[in-house]
Amino acid sequence: MNMAKMGSFLAELRKEHNLTQADLGEKLGVTNKTISRWETGNYMPPVEMLEELSNMYNMTINELLSGKKLSTEEYKEMAETNIKESLRASTFDLKEKQIFFKKKWRKEHLSTIIACTVAWIVLMIALKVQGAETYLIGTTGGLLAVLYYAVLNNRMMAYVENHIYGGKWNEYKSKDAEKET
């Protein structure tokens, strides 16, 4: 995939539709500088933007990535190549995205994590003050810690999946559920 060719093709399509970089940026919710970076081939538009552009210009994503309108023969030939090269050009791989969004979730939910920890400590102290047996305190504390971990980890992973897959994850899961019924 030739990024410069794709970029100049995007610029050509934009001009054919009588749009400035600012106009297109406003329609897509990005800056004109972002549009400029795409059109110069410095950056590749994210998949969501490629989808928007393909709808706007009535073209396939494969054609946008190829930097030209494709015949049926060319389309099949270019599809596999474009997919592989797009994945290689991706800014982050899946593992990096997971790490990033896990850190982000932990940062955003630090108060919840602290509140759960404080509640756990208070419960352990209350049980000790009430004279509960050591094995009961240990068992209760262990079970509660596992429960907190399971609930918070589940919430974090749902957040990560939603952000990595752009909300599409829930659509896929609900479609799978419909198929099973």
Tab-separated table of C-alpha atoms in Angstrom:
chain	number	residue	atom	x	y	z
A	1	MET	CA	0.000	0.000	0.000
A	2	ASN	CA	1.415	3.319	-1.045
A	3	MET	CA	0.502	5.902	1.625
A	4	ALA	CA	1.376	8.850	-0.619
A	5	LYS	CA	-0.792	7.466	-3.438
A	6	MET	CA	-3.664	6.875	-1.035
A	7	GLY	CA	-3.248	10.385	0.372
A	8	SER	CA	-3.298	12.086	-3.008
A	9	PHE	CA	-6.362	10.005	-3.940
A	10	LEU	CA	-8.124	11.194	-0.780
A	11	ALA	CA	-7.243	14.795	-1.679
A	12	GLU	CA	-8.555	14.256	-5.214
A	13	LEU	CA	-11.838	12.812	-3.922
A	14	ARG	CA	-12.245	15.676	-1.458
A	15	LYS	CA	-11.749	18.227	-4.224
A	16	GLU	CA	-14.187	16.378	-6.529
A	17	HIS	CA	-16.790	16.839	-3.803
A	18	ASN	CA	-15.951	20.561	-3.514
A	19	LEU	CA	-14.772	20.286	0.075
A	20	THR	CA	-11.930	22.077	1.779
A	21	GLN	CA	-9.821	20.252	4.332
A	22	ALA	CA	-11.628	22.261	7.016
A	23	ASP	CA	-15.058	21.282	5.606
A	24	LEU	CA	-14.154	17.600	5.498
A	25	GLY	CA	-12.604	17.764	8.957
A	26	GLU	CA	-15.784	19.310	10.340
A	27	LYS	CA	-17.930	16.568	8.769
A	28	LEU	CA	-15.687	13.850	10.205
A	29	GLY	CA	-15.048	15.503	13.573
A	30	VAL	CA	-11.304	15.939	13.061
A	31	THR	CA	-9.069	18.952	12.399
A	32	ASN	CA	-7.982	20.165	8.996
A	33	LYS	CA	-4.421	19.280	10.060
A	34	THR	CA	-5.492	15.660	10.434
A	35	ILE	CA	-6.973	15.721	6.928
A	36	SER	CA	-3.731	17.241	5.662
A	37	ARG	CA	-1.691	14.465	7.295
A	38	TRP	CA	-3.861	11.834	5.606
A	39	GLU	CA	-3.605	13.530	2.233
A	40	THR	CA	0.173	13.881	2.387
A	41	GLY	CA	0.502	10.217	3.334
A	42	ASN	CA	2.050	10.966	6.732
A	43	TYR	CA	-0.733	9.129	8.565
A	44	MET	CA	-3.316	6.575	7.625
A	45	PRO	CA	-6.909	7.328	8.619
A	46	PRO	CA	-8.257	5.003	11.317
A	47	VAL	CA	-10.713	2.335	10.218
A	48	GLU	CA	-13.693	4.346	11.474
A	49	MET	CA	-12.680	7.280	9.292
A	50	LEU	CA	-12.037	5.045	6.286
A	51	GLU	CA	-15.566	3.752	6.699
A	52	GLU	CA	-16.957	7.297	6.865
A	53	LEU	CA	-14.920	8.360	3.830
A	54	SER	CA	-16.010	5.319	1.828
A	55	ASN	CA	-19.660	6.110	2.561
A	56	MET	CA	-19.183	9.797	1.806
A	57	TYR	CA	-17.413	9.179	-1.499
A	58	ASN	CA	-19.445	6.080	-2.414
A	59	MET	CA	-16.311	3.955	-2.699
A	60	THR	CA	-15.019	0.863	-0.987
A	61	ILE	CA	-12.395	1.005	1.733
A	62	ASN	CA	-10.277	-1.215	-0.485
A	63	GLU	CA	-10.358	1.454	-3.220
A	64	LEU	CA	-9.412	4.158	-0.729
A	65	LEU	CA	-6.479	2.097	0.514
A	66	SER	CA	-5.409	1.310	-3.049
A	67	GLY	CA	-5.462	4.964	-3.995
A	68	LYS	CA	-7.605	4.409	-7.081
A	69	LYS	CA	-10.923	3.116	-8.353
A	70	LEU	CA	-10.640	-0.628	-8.889
A	71	SER	CA	-12.079	-2.986	-11.469
A	72	THR	CA	-13.516	-6.281	-10.238
A	73	GLU	CA	-10.266	-8.082	-11.066
A	74	GLU	CA	-8.124	-5.480	-9.318
A	75	TYR	CA	-10.461	-5.398	-6.330
A	76	LYS	CA	-9.929	-9.052	-5.485
A	77	GLU	CA	-6.202	-8.763	-6.102
A	78	MET	CA	-5.761	-5.707	-3.867
A	79	ALA	CA	-8.048	-6.767	-0.992
A	80	GLU	CA	-5.667	-9.179	0.730
A	81	THR	CA	-2.659	-6.921	0.211
A	82	ASN	CA	-4.450	-3.889	1.616
A	83	ILE	CA	-5.691	-5.744	4.681
A	84	LYS	CA	-2.228	-7.042	5.540
A	85	GLU	CA	-0.540	-3.701	4.998
A	86	SER	CA	-3.221	-1.809	6.919
A	87	LEU	CA	-2.790	-4.072	9.902
A	88	ARG	CA	0.980	-3.592	9.795
A	89	ALA	CA	0.549	0.191	9.557
A	90	SER	CA	-1.810	0.229	12.537
A	91	THR	CA	-0.575	2.542	15.269
A	92	PHE	CA	-1.094	0.003	18.037
A	93	ASP	CA	-1.405	-3.732	18.069
A	94	LEU	CA	-4.154	-5.385	20.101
A	95	LYS	CA	-1.955	-6.100	23.129
A	96	GLU	CA	-0.791	-2.468	23.288
A	97	LYS	CA	-4.407	-1.262	23.108
A	98	GLN	CA	-5.392	-3.608	25.940
A	99	ILE	CA	-2.547	-2.357	28.132
A	100	PHE	CA	-3.376	1.273	27.338
A	101	PHE	CA	-7.101	0.974	28.138
A	102	LYS	CA	-6.479	-1.086	31.293
A	103	LYS	CA	-4.200	1.664	32.608
A	104	LYS	CA	-6.742	4.291	31.586
A	105	TRP	CA	-9.579	2.446	33.354
A	106	ARG	CA	-7.519	2.039	36.534
A	107	LYS	CA	-6.676	5.735	36.499
A	108	GLU	CA	-10.315	6.748	35.905
A	109	HIS	CA	-11.603	4.353	38.595
A	110	LEU	CA	-8.944	4.848	41.243
A	111	SER	CA	-11.519	6.172	43.722
A	112	THR	CA	-13.636	3.009	43.288
A	113	ILE	CA	-10.601	0.801	43.850
A	114	ILE	CA	-9.656	2.773	46.963
A	115	ALA	CA	-13.251	2.681	48.274
A	116	CYS	CA	-13.393	-1.111	47.856
A	117	THR	CA	-10.056	-1.507	49.619
A	118	VAL	CA	-11.120	0.746	52.507
A	119	ALA	CA	-14.440	-1.110	52.831
A	120	TRP	CA	-12.540	-4.410	52.940
A	121	ILE	CA	-10.162	-3.125	55.636
A	122	VAL	CA	-13.038	-1.687	57.724
A	123	LEU	CA	-14.881	-5.012	57.539
A	124	MET	CA	-11.775	-6.915	58.647
A	125	ILE	CA	-11.274	-4.513	61.583
A	126	ALA	CA	-14.971	-4.722	62.526
A	127	LEU	CA	-14.815	-8.518	62.555
A	128	LYS	CA	-11.681	-8.406	64.733
A	129	VAL	CA	-13.265	-5.915	67.152
A	130	GLN	CA	-16.359	-8.141	67.393
A	131	GLY	CA	-14.105	-10.988	68.432
A	132	ALA	CA	-14.574	-13.174	65.360
A	133	GLU	CA	-12.325	-16.181	65.054
A	134	THR	CA	-9.144	-15.659	63.026
A	135	TYR	CA	-10.098	-18.344	60.479
A	136	LEU	CA	-13.485	-16.614	59.955
A	137	ILE	CA	-11.816	-13.240	59.406
A	138	GLY	CA	-9.330	-14.811	56.962
A	139	THR	CA	-12.021	-16.701	55.065
A	140	THR	CA	-14.350	-13.709	54.869
A	141	GLY	CA	-11.528	-11.398	53.870
A	142	GLY	CA	-10.271	-13.787	51.205
A	143	LEU	CA	-13.719	-14.345	49.703
A	144	LEU	CA	-14.468	-10.635	49.717
A	145	ALA	CA	-11.108	-9.823	48.096
A	146	VAL	CA	-11.784	-12.373	45.338
A	147	LEU	CA	-15.279	-10.946	44.835
A	148	TYR	CA	-13.957	-7.358	44.597
A	149	TYR	CA	-11.281	-8.456	42.169
A	150	ALA	CA	-13.750	-10.378	39.974
A	151	VAL	CA	-16.274	-7.537	39.806
A	152	LEU	CA	-13.723	-4.777	39.202
A	153	ASN	CA	-11.753	-6.854	36.686
A	154	ASN	CA	-14.962	-7.690	34.811
A	155	ARG	CA	-15.915	-3.996	34.658
A	156	MET	CA	-12.408	-3.106	33.472
A	157	MET	CA	-12.427	-5.748	30.720
A	158	ALA	CA	-15.867	-4.608	29.512
A	159	TYR	CA	-14.471	-1.059	29.315
A	160	VAL	CA	-11.375	-2.272	27.431
A	161	GLU	CA	-13.422	-4.308	24.935
A	162	ASN	CA	-15.807	-1.435	24.349
A	163	HIS	CA	-12.954	0.987	23.653
A	164	ILE	CA	-10.880	-1.369	21.513
A	165	TYR	CA	-13.763	-2.488	19.345
A	166	GLY	CA	-15.469	0.900	19.288
A	167	GLY	CA	-18.781	-0.203	20.744
A	168	LYS	CA	-19.138	-2.809	17.994
A	169	TRP	CA	-18.335	-5.566	20.488
A	170	ASN	CA	-21.802	-5.359	22.071
A	171	GLU	CA	-23.417	-5.468	18.625
A	172	TYR	CA	-21.487	-8.643	17.760
A	173	LYS	CA	-22.351	-10.246	21.094
A	174	SER	CA	-26.068	-9.415	20.733
A	175	LYS	CA	-26.113	-10.769	17.150
A	176	ASP	CA	-24.495	-13.992	18.373
A	177	ALA	CA	-27.072	-14.232	21.145
A	178	GLU	CA	-29.894	-13.764	18.602
A	179	LYS	CA	-28.466	-16.542	16.429
A	180	GLU	CA	-28.415	-18.926	19.397
A	181	THR	CA	-32.115	-18.349	20.145
